[in-house]
CSV table of C-alpha atoms in Angstrom, one decimal:
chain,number,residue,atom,x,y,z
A,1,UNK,CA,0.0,0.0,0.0
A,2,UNK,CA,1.3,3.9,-1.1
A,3,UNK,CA,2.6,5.6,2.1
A,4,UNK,CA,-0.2,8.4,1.2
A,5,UNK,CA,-2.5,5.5,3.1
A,6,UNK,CA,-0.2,3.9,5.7
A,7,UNK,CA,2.3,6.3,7.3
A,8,UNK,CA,1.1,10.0,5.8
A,9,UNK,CA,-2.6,9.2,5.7
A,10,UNK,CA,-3.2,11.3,8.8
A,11,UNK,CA,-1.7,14.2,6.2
A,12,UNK,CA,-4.8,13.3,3.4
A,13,UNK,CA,-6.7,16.7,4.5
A,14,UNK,CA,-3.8,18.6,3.8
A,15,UNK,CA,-3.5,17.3,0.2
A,16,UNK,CA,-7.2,17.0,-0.6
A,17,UNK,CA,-9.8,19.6,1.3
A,18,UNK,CA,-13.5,18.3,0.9
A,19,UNK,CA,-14.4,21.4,-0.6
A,20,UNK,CA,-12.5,20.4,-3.6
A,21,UNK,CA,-15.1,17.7,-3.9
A,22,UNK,CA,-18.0,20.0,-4.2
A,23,UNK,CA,-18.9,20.1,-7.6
A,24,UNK,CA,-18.1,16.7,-8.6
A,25,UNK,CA,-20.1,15.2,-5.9
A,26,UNK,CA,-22.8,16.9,-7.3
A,27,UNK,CA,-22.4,15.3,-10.6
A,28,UNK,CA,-22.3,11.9,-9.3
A,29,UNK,CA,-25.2,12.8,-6.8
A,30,UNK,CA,-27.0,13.5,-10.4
A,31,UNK,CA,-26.1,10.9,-12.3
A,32,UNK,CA,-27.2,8.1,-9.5
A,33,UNK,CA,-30.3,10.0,-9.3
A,34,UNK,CA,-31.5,10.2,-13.2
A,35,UNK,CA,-30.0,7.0,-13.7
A,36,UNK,CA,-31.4,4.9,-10.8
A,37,UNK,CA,-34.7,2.8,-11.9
A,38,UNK,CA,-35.9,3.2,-8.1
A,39,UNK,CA,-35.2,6.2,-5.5
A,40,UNK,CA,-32.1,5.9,-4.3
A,41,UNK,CA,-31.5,6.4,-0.3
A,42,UNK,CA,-28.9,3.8,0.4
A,43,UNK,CA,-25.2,4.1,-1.4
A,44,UNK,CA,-22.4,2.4,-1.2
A,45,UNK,CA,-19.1,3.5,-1.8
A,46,UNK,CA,-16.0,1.3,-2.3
A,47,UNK,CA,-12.7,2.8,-2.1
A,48,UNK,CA,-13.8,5.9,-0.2
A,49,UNK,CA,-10.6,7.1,1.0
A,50,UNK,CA,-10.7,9.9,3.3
A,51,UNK,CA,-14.3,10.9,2.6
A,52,UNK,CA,-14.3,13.7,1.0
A,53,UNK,CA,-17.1,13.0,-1.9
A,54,UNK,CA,-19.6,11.0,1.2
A,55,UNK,CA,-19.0,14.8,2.9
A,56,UNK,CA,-21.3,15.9,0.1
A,57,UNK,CA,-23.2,13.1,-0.5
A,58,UNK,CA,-24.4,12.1,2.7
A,59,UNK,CA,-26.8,15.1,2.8
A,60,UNK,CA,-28.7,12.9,-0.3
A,61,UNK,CA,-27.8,9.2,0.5
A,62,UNK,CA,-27.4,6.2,3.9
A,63,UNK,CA,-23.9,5.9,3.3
A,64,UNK,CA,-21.8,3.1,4.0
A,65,UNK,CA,-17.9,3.9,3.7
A,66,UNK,CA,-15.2,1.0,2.5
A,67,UNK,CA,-11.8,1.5,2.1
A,68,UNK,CA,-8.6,-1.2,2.5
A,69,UNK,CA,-6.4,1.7,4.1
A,70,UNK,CA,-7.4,1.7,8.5
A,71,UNK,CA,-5.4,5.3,8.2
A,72,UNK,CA,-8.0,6.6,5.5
A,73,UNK,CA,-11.1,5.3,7.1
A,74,UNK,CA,-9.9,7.4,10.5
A,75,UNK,CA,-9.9,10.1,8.5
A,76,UNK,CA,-12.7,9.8,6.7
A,77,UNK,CA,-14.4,8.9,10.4
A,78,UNK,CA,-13.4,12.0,11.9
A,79,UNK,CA,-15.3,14.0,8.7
A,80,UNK,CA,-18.2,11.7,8.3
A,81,UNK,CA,-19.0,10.2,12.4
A,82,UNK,CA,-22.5,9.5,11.0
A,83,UNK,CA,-22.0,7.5,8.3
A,84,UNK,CA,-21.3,3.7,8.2
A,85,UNK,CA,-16.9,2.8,8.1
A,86,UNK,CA,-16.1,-0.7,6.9
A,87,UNK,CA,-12.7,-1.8,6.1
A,88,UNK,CA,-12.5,-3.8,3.0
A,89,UNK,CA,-10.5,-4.5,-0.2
A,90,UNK,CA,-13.2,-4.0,-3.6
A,91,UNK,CA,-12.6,-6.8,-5.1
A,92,UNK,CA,-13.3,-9.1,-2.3
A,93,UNK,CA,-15.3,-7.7,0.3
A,94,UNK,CA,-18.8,-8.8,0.6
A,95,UNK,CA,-21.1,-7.3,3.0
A,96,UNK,CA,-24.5,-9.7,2.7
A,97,UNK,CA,-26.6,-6.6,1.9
A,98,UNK,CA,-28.0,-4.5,-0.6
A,99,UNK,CA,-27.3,-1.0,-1.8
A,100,UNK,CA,-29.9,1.1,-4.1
A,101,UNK,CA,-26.7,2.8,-5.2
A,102,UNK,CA,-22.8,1.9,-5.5
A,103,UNK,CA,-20.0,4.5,-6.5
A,104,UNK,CA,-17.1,3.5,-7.0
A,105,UNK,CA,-14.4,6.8,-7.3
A,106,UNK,CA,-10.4,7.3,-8.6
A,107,UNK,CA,-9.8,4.4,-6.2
A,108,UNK,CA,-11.2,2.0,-9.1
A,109,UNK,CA,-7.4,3.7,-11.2
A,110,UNK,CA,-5.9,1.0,-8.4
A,111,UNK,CA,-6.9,-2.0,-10.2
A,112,UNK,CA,-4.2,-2.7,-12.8
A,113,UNK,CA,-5.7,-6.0,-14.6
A,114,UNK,CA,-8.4,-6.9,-16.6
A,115,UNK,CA,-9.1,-9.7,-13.3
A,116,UNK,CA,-9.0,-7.0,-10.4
A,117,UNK,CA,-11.4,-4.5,-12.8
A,118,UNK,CA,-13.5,-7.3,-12.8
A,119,UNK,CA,-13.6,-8.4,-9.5
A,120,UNK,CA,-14.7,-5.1,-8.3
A,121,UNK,CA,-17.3,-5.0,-10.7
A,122,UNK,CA,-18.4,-8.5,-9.8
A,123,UNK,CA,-18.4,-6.8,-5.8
A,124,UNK,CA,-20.4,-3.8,-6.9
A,125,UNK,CA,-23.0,-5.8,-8.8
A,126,UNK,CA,-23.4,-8.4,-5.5
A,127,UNK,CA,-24.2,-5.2,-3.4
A,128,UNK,CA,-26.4,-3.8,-5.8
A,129,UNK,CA,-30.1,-3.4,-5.6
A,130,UNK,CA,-32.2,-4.9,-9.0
A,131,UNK,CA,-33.1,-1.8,-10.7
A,132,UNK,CA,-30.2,0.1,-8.9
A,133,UNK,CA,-27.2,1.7,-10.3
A,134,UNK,CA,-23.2,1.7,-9.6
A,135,UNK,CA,-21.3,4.3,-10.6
A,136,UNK,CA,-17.5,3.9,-11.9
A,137,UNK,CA,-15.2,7.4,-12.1
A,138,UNK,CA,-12.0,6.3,-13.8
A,139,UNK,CA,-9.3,9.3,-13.4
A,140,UNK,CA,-8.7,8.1,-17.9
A,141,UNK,CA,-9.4,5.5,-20.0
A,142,UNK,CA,-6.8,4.6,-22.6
A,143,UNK,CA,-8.7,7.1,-25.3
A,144,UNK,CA,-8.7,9.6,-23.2
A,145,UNK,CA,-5.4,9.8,-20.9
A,146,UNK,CA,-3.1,12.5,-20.8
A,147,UNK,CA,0.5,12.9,-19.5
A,148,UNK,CA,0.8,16.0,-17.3
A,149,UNK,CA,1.7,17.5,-13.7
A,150,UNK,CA,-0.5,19.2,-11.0
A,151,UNK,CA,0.7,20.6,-7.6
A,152,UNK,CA,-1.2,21.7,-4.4
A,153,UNK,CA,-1.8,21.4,-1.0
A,154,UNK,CA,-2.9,23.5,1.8
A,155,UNK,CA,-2.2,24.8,5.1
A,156,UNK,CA,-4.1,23.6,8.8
A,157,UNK,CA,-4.0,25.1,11.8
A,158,UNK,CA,-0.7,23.9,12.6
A,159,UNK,CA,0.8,21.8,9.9
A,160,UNK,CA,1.2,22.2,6.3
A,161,UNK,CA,1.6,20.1,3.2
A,162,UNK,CA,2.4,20.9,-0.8
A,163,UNK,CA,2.6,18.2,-3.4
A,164,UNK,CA,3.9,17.9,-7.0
A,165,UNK,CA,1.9,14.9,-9.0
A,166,UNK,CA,4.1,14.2,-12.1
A,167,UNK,CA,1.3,11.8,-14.6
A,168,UNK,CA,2.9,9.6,-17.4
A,169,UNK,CA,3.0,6.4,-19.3
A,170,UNK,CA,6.3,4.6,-19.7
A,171,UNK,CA,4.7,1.5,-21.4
A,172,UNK,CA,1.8,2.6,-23.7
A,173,UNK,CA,1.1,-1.3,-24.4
A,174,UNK,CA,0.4,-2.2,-21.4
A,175,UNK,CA,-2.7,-1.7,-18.7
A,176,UNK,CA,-0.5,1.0,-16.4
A,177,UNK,CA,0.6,4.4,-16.2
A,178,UNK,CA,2.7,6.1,-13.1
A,179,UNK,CA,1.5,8.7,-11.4
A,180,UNK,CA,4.8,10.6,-9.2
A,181,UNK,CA,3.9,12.2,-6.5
A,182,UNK,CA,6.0,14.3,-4.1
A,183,UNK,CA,4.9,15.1,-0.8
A,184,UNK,CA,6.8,18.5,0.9
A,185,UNK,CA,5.3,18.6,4.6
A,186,UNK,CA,6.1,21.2,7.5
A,187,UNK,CA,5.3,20.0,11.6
A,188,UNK,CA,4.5,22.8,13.5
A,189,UNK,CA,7.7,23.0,15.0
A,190,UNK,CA,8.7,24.4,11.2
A,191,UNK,CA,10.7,20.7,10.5
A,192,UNK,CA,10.8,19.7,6.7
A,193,UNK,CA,10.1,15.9,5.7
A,194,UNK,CA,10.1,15.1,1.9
A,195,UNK,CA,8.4,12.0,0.5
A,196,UNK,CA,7.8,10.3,-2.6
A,197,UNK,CA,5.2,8.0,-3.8
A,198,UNK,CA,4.8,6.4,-6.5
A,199,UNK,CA,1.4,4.9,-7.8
A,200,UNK,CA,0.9,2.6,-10.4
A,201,UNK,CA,-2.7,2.8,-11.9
A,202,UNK,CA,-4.8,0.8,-14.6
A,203,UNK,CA,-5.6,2.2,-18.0
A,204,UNK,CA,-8.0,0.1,-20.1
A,205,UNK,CA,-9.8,1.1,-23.3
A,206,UNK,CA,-13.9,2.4,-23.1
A,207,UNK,CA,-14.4,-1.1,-24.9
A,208,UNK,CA,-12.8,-3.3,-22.3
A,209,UNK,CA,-14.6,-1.4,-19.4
A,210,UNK,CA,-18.1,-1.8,-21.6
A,211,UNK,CA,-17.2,-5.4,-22.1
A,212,UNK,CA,-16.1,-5.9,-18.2
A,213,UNK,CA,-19.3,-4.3,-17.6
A,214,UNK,CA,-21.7,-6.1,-19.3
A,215,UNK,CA,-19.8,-9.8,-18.1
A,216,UNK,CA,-20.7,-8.7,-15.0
A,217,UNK,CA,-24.1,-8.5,-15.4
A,218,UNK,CA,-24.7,-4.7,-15.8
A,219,UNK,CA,-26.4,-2.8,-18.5
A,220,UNK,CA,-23.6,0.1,-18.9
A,221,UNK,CA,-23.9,3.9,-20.2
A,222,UNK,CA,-20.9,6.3,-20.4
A,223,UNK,CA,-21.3,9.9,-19.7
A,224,UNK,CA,-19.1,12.4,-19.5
A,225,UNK,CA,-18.2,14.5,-16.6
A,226,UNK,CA,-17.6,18.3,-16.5
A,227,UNK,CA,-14.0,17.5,-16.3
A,228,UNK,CA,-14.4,15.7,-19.7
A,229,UNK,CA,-13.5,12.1,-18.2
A,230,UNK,CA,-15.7,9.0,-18.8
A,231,UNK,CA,-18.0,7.6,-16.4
A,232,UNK,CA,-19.4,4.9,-16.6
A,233,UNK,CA,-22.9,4.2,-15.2
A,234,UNK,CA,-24.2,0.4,-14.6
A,235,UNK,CA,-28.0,-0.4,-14.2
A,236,UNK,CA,-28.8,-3.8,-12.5
């Protein structure tokens, strides 16, 4: 696991505020809503992280909150006390219940095969509600991935924290790209630790997710984001 979740994850809020969330939660808050054949008031979201899109969402939706990292799901505790915090890896975990709604975030960019993408399909469709809807939010898709770099990061109370994310492919033929980051934090007592991280993330074509999809058992629909990005919505 990155050190962003074992070691660093208590530094998450630092690198991503929830209000940075705000307008994409509202596009997925949307999209489960026009696209859900009942009315949705449970969701599930696998790979939550530190919570910042159930801060949004769980004015709308019941949320239940599962993520593999213990460090993120403390986070994403201290944010979100009233919703539900399970730990648990996507492709595996299995809950016995159902969901009228499953999202799925960046944290799907983790699986790097065709066999963990499908896994956590197969564990969104098992939690899934007939006539409910999951909701996959891949950060690219092999038509549509860009090489780049993107900094940030912001100041608390008594610690601060910049990053530099460095985004490329080195092997264009197979199902991964690298994503660099570089993690700059300052204690309160004005010490400096450097860090990097280095994530390796999936890239499949729009045709292999559609395919995954539908072996799955969903009825799949893309639609594009405000950020231009594909998403991919499921119905069961």
């Amino acid at each position: 696991m990155h050190k962003l979740y074992q070691e660093l994850a208590s530094w998450w809020p630092l690198l991503s505020s929830p209000e940075e969330y705000a307008e994409e939660a509202a596009f997925f808050k949307n999209a489960l809503l026009q696209n859900c054949k009942l009315q949705p008031h449970t969701l599930l979201e696998l790979g939550s992280g530190g919570g910042n899109n159930a801060s949004h969402l769980k004015a709308h939706f019941a949320m239940t909150l599962v993520d593999l990292s213990p460090g993120m799901l403390q986070v994403s505790r201290a944010l979100n006390p009233e919703c539900e915090h399970l730990a648990g890896d996507m492709r595996t975990v299995r809950l016995n219940r159902l969901f009228d709604a499953v999202l799925i975030h960046d944290a799907i960019m983790y699986m790097t095969t065709e066999e963990d993408l499908s896994s956590a399909m197969a564990t969104a469709f098992t939690h899934c509600r007939p006539g409910g809807v999951a909701l996959f939010s891949p950060d690219f898709v092999r038509e549509t991935f860009s090489p780049g770099t993107d900094h940030g990061g912001h100041d608390g109370e008594r610690r601060a924290m910049r990053y530099l994310e460095w985004t490329y492919d080195p092997h264009p033929g197979d199902t991964t790209y690298f994503v660099e980051l570089v993690y700059l934090m300052r204690e309160a007592d004005g010490s400096i630790q450097v860090e990097h991280d280095r994530h390796v993330e999936g890239l499949f074509s729009r045709e292999v997710w559609l395919r995954l999809l539908r072996q799955n058992g969903f009825t799949p629909n893309v639609v594009v984001d405000p950020y231009g990005r594909d998403i991919f919505v499921a119905n069961k």
